[in-house]
Amino acid sequence: MTDPATTWQAWKDATFGSGYMIWHDGLDVDAVTRLRGEAREQAVDMLRLGLSQGDAHAAQALAAMGEPATRAEILAQLARSSGGSRVRLALAAHALRPEPALAAHLVEVLRSELHWGERIDAAIGLRRFAGDADEAALLAAVGDADYLVRYHACESLLARWRVAPADISRHPEIFARICDPDEGAASTNNAARHAEARALLLALRR
């Protein structure tokens, strides 16, 4: 008899593609949101199985399908999650029913020492919130040691403030200050540049 983890993984691969495809192209939620009737019910059942296995992609798909009955299950997994999975689970719960307090999960990931890939997920995800504490976390991340975290923190702030253009590279004075000539080095010069970028960003706030 096939165990639940194997059953879920086989269905996930067949429905959404390989782990590399999901990482490279994003989760193809259209594969399940377009389903109707019995096919949709079966997909929801399989996604709930995936959620029970702790797979945050299952939560992401359930949120895209608009399945509010699964929110409690998502929150249960969120309580024991970490890193990128924590971000996806919090965002899925928030999509099903907005709850500003969920931003705290993303803030914790953003402020952590996890891999930059997980921290940029948190920075991007914070565009869906509007609280003072998460705004402060994004402003602090403008001084992050990793360029991509700085970049996405800036773009999230622009998006939250509805600044146009929302592309940070279209704001050359700020962009120049988050592109460190000695990237990765913790220097006083870099800290000063980041502080200037933060001040210039705040001047754009509406």
XYZ file of C-alpha atoms in Angstrom:
206
model
C 0.000 0.000 0.000
C 1.382 3.413 -0.996
C 2.077 5.726 1.908
C 0.500 9.245 1.968
C 3.779 11.062 1.332
C 4.471 9.036 -1.814
C 0.879 9.418 -3.034
C 1.051 13.176 -2.559
C 4.417 13.583 -4.225
C 3.370 11.568 -7.282
C 0.200 13.633 -7.692
C 2.059 16.908 -7.133
C 4.668 16.072 -9.771
C 1.985 15.040 -12.264
C -0.098 18.155 -11.614
C 2.428 20.943 -11.089
C 5.652 19.550 -12.499
C 8.981 18.835 -10.856
C 10.392 20.693 -7.898
C 12.787 22.472 -10.260
C 9.911 23.631 -12.466
C 8.047 25.005 -9.454
C 11.168 26.786 -8.221
C 11.990 28.181 -11.652
C 8.521 29.085 -12.967
C 6.426 29.326 -9.828
C 3.537 27.103 -8.809
C 1.118 26.649 -11.722
C -2.099 27.165 -9.759
C -4.072 27.273 -13.013
C -3.638 23.502 -13.065
C -6.189 23.283 -10.235
C -8.158 26.553 -10.334
C -9.585 25.677 -13.748
C -11.013 22.367 -12.530
C -14.730 21.909 -11.987
C -17.044 19.346 -10.420
C -15.630 16.006 -9.350
C -12.169 16.815 -10.704
C -12.007 19.879 -8.473
C -13.194 17.927 -5.437
C -10.512 15.301 -6.042
C -7.858 18.016 -6.379
C -8.944 19.611 -3.096
C -8.717 16.213 -1.390
C -5.195 15.681 -2.740
C -4.124 19.181 -1.741
C -5.409 18.602 1.769
C -3.320 15.444 1.815
C -0.295 17.491 0.756
C -1.054 20.044 3.439
C -1.174 17.281 6.048
C 2.330 16.342 4.890
C 3.502 19.892 5.606
C 3.801 20.971 1.957
C 3.209 24.722 1.751
C 2.670 24.527 -2.008
C -0.562 22.678 -1.237
C -1.680 25.628 0.894
C -0.771 28.036 -1.881
C -2.931 26.094 -4.346
C -5.854 25.824 -1.923
C -5.760 29.582 -1.389
C -5.754 30.164 -5.153
C -8.810 27.897 -5.404
C -10.552 29.923 -2.704
C -11.125 27.077 -0.253
C -11.830 28.830 3.087
C -12.677 25.558 4.824
C -8.974 24.642 4.692
C -7.767 27.773 6.516
C -7.678 26.114 9.943
C -5.526 23.315 8.524
C -3.187 25.878 6.983
C -2.848 27.711 10.299
C -2.091 24.425 12.061
C 0.794 23.813 9.654
C 1.926 27.431 9.984
C 2.446 26.944 13.714
C 5.119 24.303 13.037
C 6.689 25.754 9.884
C 9.839 27.734 9.127
C 11.562 29.633 6.336
C 9.984 29.807 2.898
C 7.242 27.380 3.892
C 6.267 29.682 6.729
C 5.983 32.565 4.283
C 3.798 30.598 1.846
C 1.524 29.281 4.594
C 1.016 32.725 6.139
C 0.257 34.224 2.739
C -2.193 31.420 1.943
C -4.075 31.961 5.214
C -4.090 35.715 4.590
C -5.456 35.223 1.057
C -8.343 33.135 2.372
C -9.170 35.654 5.093
C -7.069 38.789 5.541
C -5.436 38.975 8.947
C -2.802 41.707 9.438
C -1.189 39.828 12.347
C 0.029 37.158 9.916
C 2.632 39.622 8.670
C 4.642 38.873 11.824
C 5.568 35.472 10.381
C 7.054 37.099 7.285
C 8.834 39.727 9.357
C 10.505 37.029 11.441
C 11.778 35.293 8.290
C 12.931 38.602 6.782
C 14.897 39.485 9.932
C 16.423 36.025 10.260
C 19.787 34.714 9.085
C 18.174 32.250 6.691
C 19.256 31.980 3.048
C 18.561 35.142 1.053
C 16.132 33.208 -1.168
C 13.780 32.676 1.756
C 14.193 36.241 2.962
C 13.327 37.749 -0.421
C 10.153 35.636 -0.411
C 9.276 37.346 2.864
C 10.143 40.797 1.511
C 7.976 40.252 -1.580
C 5.127 38.782 0.448
C 4.962 41.842 2.690
C 3.508 43.781 -0.238
C 0.191 42.207 0.750
C 0.206 43.882 4.165
C 0.060 47.465 5.372
C 1.090 47.486 9.034
C 3.596 49.783 10.714
C 5.716 46.933 12.109
C 6.107 45.217 8.746
C 6.881 48.544 7.069
C 9.631 49.086 9.648
C 11.020 45.624 8.873
C 11.144 46.424 5.153
C 12.868 49.741 5.828
C 15.432 47.933 7.969
C 15.947 45.403 5.152
C 17.065 48.239 2.864
C 20.308 47.835 4.807
C 20.478 44.045 4.479
C 23.813 42.409 3.642
C 22.349 40.767 0.510
C 21.609 42.900 -2.544
C 18.500 40.975 -3.613
C 16.946 41.393 -0.174
C 17.611 45.146 -0.351
C 16.201 45.263 -3.885
C 12.942 43.490 -3.066
C 12.500 45.370 0.208
C 12.686 48.627 -1.758
C 10.215 47.416 -4.381
C 7.803 46.209 -1.719
C 7.870 49.623 -0.070
C 7.195 51.317 -3.408
C 4.294 48.928 -4.041
C 2.822 49.449 -0.570
C 3.054 53.222 -0.958
C 1.652 53.080 -4.509
C 4.666 54.923 -5.874
C 5.006 54.910 -9.645
C 7.156 53.640 -11.149
C 7.346 50.731 -8.720
C 10.617 49.524 -10.283
C 13.435 50.592 -7.954
C 15.870 50.805 -10.864
C 13.720 53.664 -12.186
C 14.715 55.669 -9.119
C 18.434 55.998 -9.911
C 19.473 57.933 -6.796
C 18.084 55.189 -4.574
C 19.113 52.311 -6.797
C 22.723 53.487 -6.878
C 22.818 53.431 -3.079
C 21.623 49.822 -2.725
C 24.153 48.567 -5.304
C 27.306 48.220 -3.238
C 30.651 48.455 -5.044
C 32.021 45.946 -2.531
C 28.936 43.714 -2.348
C 28.934 41.380 0.637
C 31.379 43.417 2.684
C 30.162 44.879 5.959
C 31.558 48.393 5.733
C 30.769 51.795 7.169
C 30.501 53.153 3.625
C 27.851 50.605 2.692
C 25.865 51.305 5.856
C 25.919 55.018 5.054
C 24.781 54.380 1.486
C 21.911 52.219 2.699
C 20.858 54.868 5.216
C 20.763 57.421 2.407
C 18.672 55.043 0.280
C 16.251 54.634 3.188
C 15.905 58.392 3.602
C 15.282 58.879 -0.114
C 12.662 56.147 -0.066
C 10.858 57.730 2.865
C 10.698 60.989 0.921
C 8.563 59.154 -1.656
C 6.083 57.852 0.909
C 2.518 59.030 0.450
